[in-house]
Every structure is written in C-alpha cells, then in structure tokens.
CSV table of C-alpha atoms and ligand atoms in Angstrom, one decimal:
chain,number,residue,atom,x,y,z
A,1,UNK,CA,-53.6,-57.5,30.1
A,2,UNK,CA,-52.1,-54.1,29.0
A,3,UNK,CA,-49.1,-53.2,31.1
A,4,UNK,CA,-49.4,-50.0,33.1
A,5,UNK,CA,-46.1,-48.9,31.6
A,6,UNK,CA,-44.6,-50.1,28.3
A,7,UNK,CA,-41.2,-48.8,27.3
A,8,UNK,CA,-40.0,-49.9,23.8
A,9,UNK,CA,-36.7,-49.3,22.2
A,10,UNK,CA,-36.0,-46.1,24.1
A,11,UNK,CA,-32.7,-44.2,23.4
A,12,UNK,CA,-31.7,-40.8,24.5
A,13,UNK,CA,-28.8,-38.4,24.2
A,14,UNK,CA,-27.9,-35.0,25.5
A,15,UNK,CA,-26.4,-32.3,23.2
A,16,UNK,CA,-24.2,-29.7,24.7
A,17,UNK,CA,-21.5,-27.3,23.6
A,18,UNK,CA,-18.9,-30.1,24.3
A,19,UNK,CA,-20.7,-32.6,22.1
A,20,UNK,CA,-23.1,-35.5,22.4
A,21,UNK,CA,-23.6,-37.7,25.4
A,22,UNK,CA,-25.5,-40.9,24.8
A,23,UNK,CA,-27.3,-41.6,28.0
A,24,UNK,CA,-29.6,-44.5,27.2
A,25,UNK,CA,-29.7,-47.1,24.5
A,26,UNK,CA,-32.5,-49.4,23.4
A,27,UNK,CA,-34.3,-49.7,26.7
A,28,UNK,CA,-37.3,-52.1,26.6
A,29,UNK,CA,-39.4,-53.3,29.5
A,30,UNK,CA,-43.0,-53.4,30.8
A,31,UNK,CA,-44.4,-52.9,34.3
A,32,UNK,CA,-47.8,-54.3,35.3
A,33,UNK,CA,-50.2,-52.7,37.8
A,34,UNK,CA,-49.2,-53.1,41.4
A,35,UNK,CA,-45.5,-54.1,40.6
A,36,UNK,CA,-42.6,-52.5,42.5
A,37,UNK,CA,-39.6,-52.4,40.1
A,38,UNK,CA,-36.1,-51.3,41.0
A,39,UNK,CA,-33.6,-50.0,38.5
A,40,UNK,CA,-30.0,-50.3,39.5
A,41,UNK,CA,-26.9,-49.2,37.8
A,42,UNK,CA,-23.7,-47.2,38.3
A,43,UNK,CA,-23.6,-43.5,38.8
A,44,UNK,CA,-24.0,-41.6,35.5
A,45,UNK,CA,-25.5,-44.6,33.6
A,46,UNK,CA,-28.8,-42.8,32.8
A,47,UNK,CA,-31.1,-43.7,35.7
A,48,UNK,CA,-32.4,-40.1,36.3
A,49,UNK,CA,-32.6,-39.6,32.5
A,50,UNK,CA,-34.9,-42.7,32.3
A,51,UNK,CA,-37.2,-41.4,35.1
A,52,UNK,CA,-37.4,-38.0,33.4
A,53,UNK,CA,-38.5,-39.7,30.2
A,54,UNK,CA,-41.0,-41.9,32.1
A,55,UNK,CA,-42.4,-38.8,33.6
A,56,UNK,CA,-43.0,-37.3,30.2
A,57,UNK,CA,-40.8,-34.3,31.1
A,58,UNK,CA,-38.7,-34.9,28.0
A,59,UNK,CA,-39.4,-36.9,24.9
A,60,UNK,CA,-36.9,-39.8,24.1
A,61,UNK,CA,-34.9,-39.4,20.9
A,62,UNK,CA,-36.0,-42.8,19.8
A,63,UNK,CA,-38.6,-45.3,21.0
A,64,UNK,CA,-42.0,-45.1,22.7
A,65,UNK,CA,-43.3,-44.9,26.2
A,66,UNK,CA,-46.9,-45.8,26.8
A,67,UNK,CA,-48.9,-45.5,30.1
A,68,UNK,CA,-52.1,-47.5,30.0
A,69,UNK,CA,-51.6,-47.8,26.3
A,70,UNK,CA,-51.4,-44.1,25.7
A,71,UNK,CA,-48.4,-41.9,25.0
A,72,UNK,CA,-46.9,-40.7,28.3
A,73,UNK,CA,-47.2,-37.1,27.3
A,74,UNK,CA,-51.0,-37.5,27.6
A,75,UNK,CA,-50.8,-39.3,30.9
A,76,UNK,CA,-48.7,-37.0,33.0
A,77,UNK,CA,-51.4,-36.4,35.6
A,78,UNK,CA,-51.3,-40.1,36.4
A,79,UNK,CA,-47.6,-40.1,37.3
A,80,UNK,CA,-46.0,-39.0,40.6
A,81,UNK,CA,-42.3,-38.1,40.9
A,82,UNK,CA,-40.3,-38.2,44.1
A,83,UNK,CA,-36.9,-36.6,43.9
A,84,UNK,CA,-33.6,-37.4,45.4
A,85,UNK,CA,-33.9,-34.3,47.7
A,86,UNK,CA,-37.3,-33.8,49.3
A,87,UNK,CA,-37.7,-30.2,47.9
A,88,UNK,CA,-40.0,-29.2,50.8
A,89,UNK,CA,-40.5,-25.4,51.0
A,90,UNK,CA,-39.3,-24.0,54.3
A,91,UNK,CA,-41.8,-21.1,54.2
A,92,UNK,CA,-44.7,-23.5,54.1
A,93,UNK,CA,-45.9,-25.7,57.0
A,94,UNK,CA,-45.9,-29.5,56.4
A,95,UNK,CA,-49.6,-29.5,55.7
A,96,UNK,CA,-49.2,-26.7,53.2
A,97,UNK,CA,-46.2,-28.5,51.6
A,98,UNK,CA,-48.2,-31.8,51.1
A,99,UNK,CA,-51.1,-29.7,49.7
A,100,UNK,CA,-48.9,-28.0,47.1
A,101,UNK,CA,-49.5,-30.3,44.2
A,102,UNK,CA,-53.2,-30.3,44.7
A,103,UNK,CA,-53.2,-26.5,45.0
A,104,UNK,CA,-51.3,-26.1,41.7
A,105,UNK,CA,-53.7,-28.5,40.0
A,106,UNK,CA,-56.6,-26.6,41.6
A,107,UNK,CA,-57.9,-29.8,43.2
A,108,UNK,CA,-57.6,-28.6,46.8
A,109,UNK,CA,-61.0,-29.1,48.5
A,110,UNK,CA,-61.9,-29.4,52.2
A,111,UNK,CA,-62.3,-33.2,51.6
A,112,UNK,CA,-58.8,-33.4,50.1
A,113,UNK,CA,-57.5,-31.5,53.1
A,114,UNK,CA,-59.1,-34.0,55.5
A,115,UNK,CA,-57.6,-36.8,53.6
A,116,UNK,CA,-54.1,-35.2,53.8
A,117,UNK,CA,-54.5,-34.7,57.5
A,118,UNK,CA,-55.5,-38.4,58.0
A,119,UNK,CA,-52.5,-39.4,55.8
A,120,UNK,CA,-50.1,-37.3,58.0
A,121,UNK,CA,-51.7,-39.0,61.0
A,122,UNK,CA,-51.4,-42.5,59.6
A,123,UNK,CA,-47.7,-41.9,58.7
A,124,UNK,CA,-46.6,-40.5,62.0
A,125,UNK,CA,-46.6,-36.8,61.0
A,126,UNK,CA,-50.0,-35.7,62.5
A,127,UNK,CA,-48.5,-33.6,65.2
A,128,UNK,CA,-46.1,-31.9,62.7
A,129,UNK,CA,-48.8,-30.7,60.3
A,130,UNK,CA,-48.2,-27.1,61.4
A,131,UNK,CA,-44.4,-27.4,61.7
A,132,UNK,CA,-41.8,-26.2,59.2
A,133,UNK,CA,-39.6,-28.7,57.2
A,134,UNK,CA,-36.5,-27.7,59.2
A,135,UNK,CA,-38.2,-29.0,62.4
A,136,UNK,CA,-38.4,-32.5,61.0
A,137,UNK,CA,-35.8,-35.3,60.8
A,138,UNK,CA,-34.5,-36.4,57.3
A,139,UNK,CA,-36.7,-39.5,57.5
A,140,UNK,CA,-39.8,-37.5,58.4
A,141,UNK,CA,-39.1,-35.1,55.6
A,142,UNK,CA,-39.0,-38.0,53.1
A,143,UNK,CA,-42.3,-39.3,54.4
A,144,UNK,CA,-43.8,-35.8,53.9
A,145,UNK,CA,-42.4,-35.7,50.4
A,146,UNK,CA,-44.0,-39.1,49.7
A,147,UNK,CA,-47.4,-37.9,51.0
A,148,UNK,CA,-47.2,-34.8,48.8
A,149,UNK,CA,-46.7,-37.2,45.8
A,150,UNK,CA,-49.4,-39.6,46.9
A,151,UNK,CA,-51.8,-36.8,47.4
A,152,UNK,CA,-52.2,-36.5,43.6
A,153,UNK,CA,-53.3,-40.1,43.5
A,154,UNK,CA,-50.8,-41.1,40.8
A,155,UNK,CA,-51.2,-44.6,39.2
A,156,UNK,CA,-47.4,-44.7,38.7
A,157,UNK,CA,-44.8,-43.5,41.2
A,158,UNK,CA,-41.3,-42.7,40.1
A,159,UNK,CA,-38.7,-42.6,42.9
A,160,UNK,CA,-35.2,-41.2,42.2
A,161,UNK,CA,-32.7,-42.4,44.9
A,162,UNK,CA,-35.2,-41.2,47.5
A,163,UNK,CA,-33.1,-42.3,50.4
A,164,UNK,CA,-29.6,-41.3,49.3
A,165,UNK,CA,-29.5,-38.1,51.4
A,166,UNK,CA,-30.1,-40.1,54.6
A,167,UNK,CA,-27.6,-41.7,56.9
A,168,UNK,CA,-27.4,-45.5,56.8
A,169,UNK,CA,-29.5,-46.3,59.8
A,170,UNK,CA,-32.3,-43.9,58.9
A,171,UNK,CA,-32.1,-45.1,55.4
A,172,UNK,CA,-33.0,-48.6,56.4
A,173,UNK,CA,-36.1,-47.6,58.4
A,174,UNK,CA,-37.3,-45.0,55.9
A,175,UNK,CA,-37.0,-47.5,53.1
A,176,UNK,CA,-39.1,-49.9,55.1
A,177,UNK,CA,-41.7,-47.2,55.9
A,178,UNK,CA,-41.9,-45.9,52.4
A,179,UNK,CA,-42.1,-49.2,50.7
A,180,UNK,CA,-44.8,-50.4,53.1
A,181,UNK,CA,-46.8,-47.2,52.4
A,182,UNK,CA,-46.5,-47.8,48.7
A,183,UNK,CA,-47.5,-51.4,49.0
A,184,UNK,CA,-50.5,-50.6,51.3
A,185,UNK,CA,-51.7,-48.1,48.8
A,186,UNK,CA,-51.4,-50.8,46.0
A,187,UNK,CA,-49.2,-48.4,44.0
A,188,UNK,CA,-47.1,-49.3,41.0
A,189,UNK,CA,-43.6,-48.0,41.6
A,190,UNK,CA,-40.2,-47.6,39.8
A,191,UNK,CA,-37.4,-47.1,42.3
A,192,UNK,CA,-34.1,-45.9,40.9
A,193,UNK,CA,-31.0,-46.5,43.1
A,194,UNK,CA,-27.3,-47.3,42.9
A,195,UNK,CA,-27.6,-49.3,46.1
A,196,UNK,CA,-28.1,-53.0,45.2
A,197,UNK,CA,-29.1,-54.0,48.8
A,198,UNK,CA,-31.8,-51.3,48.7
A,199,UNK,CA,-33.2,-52.6,45.4
A,200,UNK,CA,-33.2,-56.2,46.5
A,201,UNK,CA,-34.8,-55.4,49.8
A,202,UNK,CA,-37.7,-53.4,48.3
A,203,UNK,CA,-38.6,-54.6,44.8
A,204,UNK,CA,-40.5,-57.4,43.1
A,205,UNK,CA,-38.1,-57.2,40.1
A,206,UNK,CA,-34.8,-55.6,39.3
A,207,UNK,CA,-33.6,-54.1,36.0
A,208,UNK,CA,-29.8,-53.9,35.9
A,209,UNK,CA,-28.5,-51.2,33.7
A,210,UNK,CA,-25.0,-51.1,32.2
A,211,UNK,CA,-22.7,-48.1,32.5
A,212,UNK,CA,-23.3,-45.3,30.1
A,213,UNK,CA,-25.0,-45.5,27.7
A,214,UNK,CA,-27.4,-47.4,29.9
A,215,UNK,CA,-28.7,-50.6,28.4
A,216,UNK,CA,-30.7,-53.3,30.2
A,217,UNK,CA,-28.2,-56.0,31.1
A,218,UNK,CA,-30.5,-58.2,33.1
A,219,UNK,CA,-34.0,-58.4,34.5
A,220,UNK,CA,-34.1,-60.4,37.8
A,221,UNK,CA,-37.4,-61.3,39.4
A,222,UNK,CA,-37.2,-61.5,43.2
A,223,UNK,CA,-39.0,-64.2,45.2
A,224,UNK,CA,-39.0,-63.8,49.0
A,225,UNK,CA,-42.0,-66.1,49.5
A,226,UNK,CA,-44.3,-63.1,49.9
A,227,UNK,CA,-42.2,-61.2,52.4
A,228,UNK,CA,-42.2,-57.5,51.4
A,229,UNK,CA,-40.5,-55.8,54.4
A,230,UNK,CA,-37.1,-54.6,53.3
A,231,UNK,CA,-35.7,-55.0,56.8
A,232,UNK,CA,-36.9,-58.5,57.2
A,233,UNK,CA,-35.8,-59.4,53.7
A,234,UNK,CA,-32.3,-58.4,54.5
A,235,UNK,CA,-32.1,-61.2,57.1
A,236,UNK,CA,-33.4,-63.9,54.7
A,237,UNK,CA,-31.0,-66.4,53.1
A,238,UNK,CA,-32.4,-65.4,49.6
A,239,UNK,CA,-31.0,-61.9,50.2
A,240,UNK,CA,-27.3,-62.8,49.8
A,241,UNK,CA,-28.0,-65.1,46.9
A,242,UNK,CA,-29.7,-62.3,45.0
A,243,UNK,CA,-27.0,-59.9,46.1
A,244,UNK,CA,-24.3,-62.1,44.5
A,245,UNK,CA,-26.4,-62.5,41.3
A,246,UNK,CA,-27.1,-58.8,40.8
A,247,UNK,CA,-23.5,-57.9,41.8
A,248,UNK,CA,-22.2,-60.3,39.1
A,249,UNK,CA,-24.5,-58.7,36.5
A,250,UNK,CA,-23.3,-55.2,37.4
A,251,UNK,CA,-19.6,-56.2,37.1
A,252,UNK,CA,-19.7,-58.0,33.7
B,1,ADP,P1,-27.6,-41.3,36.8
B,1,ADP,O1,-28.9,-40.8,37.3
B,1,ADP,O2,-27.6,-42.8,36.5
B,1,ADP,O3,-26.5,-41.0,37.7
B,1,ADP,P2,-28.1,-39.4,34.7
B,1,ADP,O4,-29.3,-39.8,34.0
B,1,ADP,O5,-28.2,-38.2,35.6
B,1,ADP,O6,-27.4,-40.6,35.4
B,1,ADP,O7,-27.0,-39.0,33.6
B,1,ADP,C1,-26.6,-39.9,32.5
B,1,ADP,C2,-25.5,-39.2,31.7
B,1,ADP,O8,-26.1,-38.0,31.0
B,1,ADP,C3,-24.3,-38.6,32.5
B,1,ADP,O9,-23.2,-38.8,31.8
B,1,ADP,C4,-24.7,-37.1,32.7
B,1,ADP,O10,-23.5,-36.4,32.8
B,1,ADP,C5,-25.4,-36.8,31.4
B,1,ADP,N1,-26.4,-35.8,31.6
B,1,ADP,C6,-27.4,-35.8,32.4
B,1,ADP,N2,-28.2,-34.7,32.3
B,1,ADP,C7,-27.6,-34.0,31.4
B,1,ADP,C8,-27.9,-32.7,30.8
B,1,ADP,N3,-29.0,-32.0,31.2
B,1,ADP,N4,-27.1,-32.2,29.9
B,1,ADP,C9,-26.0,-32.9,29.4
B,1,ADP,N5,-25.7,-34.1,29.9
B,1,ADP,C10,-26.5,-34.6,30.9
B,2,MG,MG1,-29.4,-39.8,39.1
C-alpha cells in the first residue's frame, strides 16, 4: 500500500541577514490513510516549518515529500491547513467564513452551501451561521475554522497547535470535539503540538522531535484498545504510562 504521505530525508534551513538557522534535519516518516499522527517537540524545534513543507507552501532544502506518490507541489488541493489562530474574518458571517475556501477555488455551488449548513448544524453552529466571529466563543471559532478546512474535502489535514489559544478547560472539550469530527470523517491528520498530553490523548502515533534542528527522536505507536476520545483516554491507565515514555524521549 502506498502511504498517503511519504517524507524522506527532509532538511530545511532559513537564511536571514543574521545568518543561517537550521530548522529541520533528516526527517523521514510515512503516514497511511486514516491515521491520526501527532508531532511533539519543544518550541522552536521546527514543527511549524515541517507543516509548511507538508503543505507544499515551501520546498525543502533537501529530501522529498510525496502525497499519494506524487510530489506535494502537485497535490496542494488535497491538503487542508488549520492554523494556530482561527483566522476568521470579522466582516464575514460564520457561513461566509466557512465558504471562503470554496469561493476562492470557485467551487461554491448551492449544493456545497447546503452541505456547509448541515455541517454547521451537525457541529453545533447551526444557529450561528449568520453571526460574526466575535459573537462566538473560542471553542466555537475553532470548530468553524475546522469546518472551513473540511469544506475543501482535503485528504490530509494539517493542524498547527489548533488549541493553544484556548484556556485549559475549553481546550480539553474542543480537542475532544475536533478529534471526533476528524475521525468521523475518516480524515488523515497531522497534529502539531508542544503539549504531550494533547498528543497522547488524540493520536494513533506520536513522532517526537528533538530541539532545533528538529530530528525524529522517537516514533511511538499508541494503543488505547480502540478508545479514541481524548477525554476518556486521559482517565485510562495507559495514559500515564505513555506520558512517562514520551516525556523521557523529550528530555534525553
Ligand atoms: P516551532 O513551530 O516548533 O515552534 P518553527 O518551525 O516556527 O518552530 O521555527 C523553527 C526555527 O526556525 C526557529 O528557530 C525559528 O526562529 C526559525 N524560523 C522560523 N521561521 C523563520 C523564518 N521565516 N525566517 C527565519 N527563521 C525562521
Ligand atoms: Mg509553531
């Protein structure tokens, strides 16, 4: 089986007036269809850089990135990116915000609009379709941002610390919501976070990055006997065992 995403020997540096910053070094991993993979690592280790490369926004200085066996630069329409901040536009309603990607790609049809309205309904935002972003809570805004990304029907979802702007309590429920939406839709996802607990609670597998330049220090498959709810996982005995394991890898 061809992996959905195949990253081989990827390295990347930034060049500025001050000199060269090596951000990533020799990153190799694959992700299969339907997998939910978390990437954890300290701040500044190259996590956002990795997602930018996976999105095909920038080309790596070395190595290759294939999506369904083709160069990522040719597969950009199959990739959805969800940012750290929701980037909703205040002058648009929630429905107009979640339609934005489709409008830009000239794929907005009346059927697509119906689908978006039923997604908003399904994810508890139906009555806010005509509201402005500032009328929504942080968690609702993140859900709207996810719907905007899912509207483009991407094969691969890239999530860059999507919960980090939320307070702790909201973060737990939003993480639960968002990961259940992703799993229900059978999406393949890469979740980048500096929060170990979040990674362990949500993913099927964890890639642990070293501090800059980021290299893969460990790859840890997670087995919660089929339980996928982040909140329920946090109460399982496996959770603390994995926490200690990942913590040790990060510290070495
Ligand atoms: P993370 O998301 O893990 O916090 P980043 O990928 O944002 O890390 O950054 C990795 C390193 O590359 C950091 O040292 C950062 O300062 C540097 N960096 C990121 N973006 C740029 C840029 N556009 N120009 C120069 N250096 C950058
Ligand atoms: Mg980052």
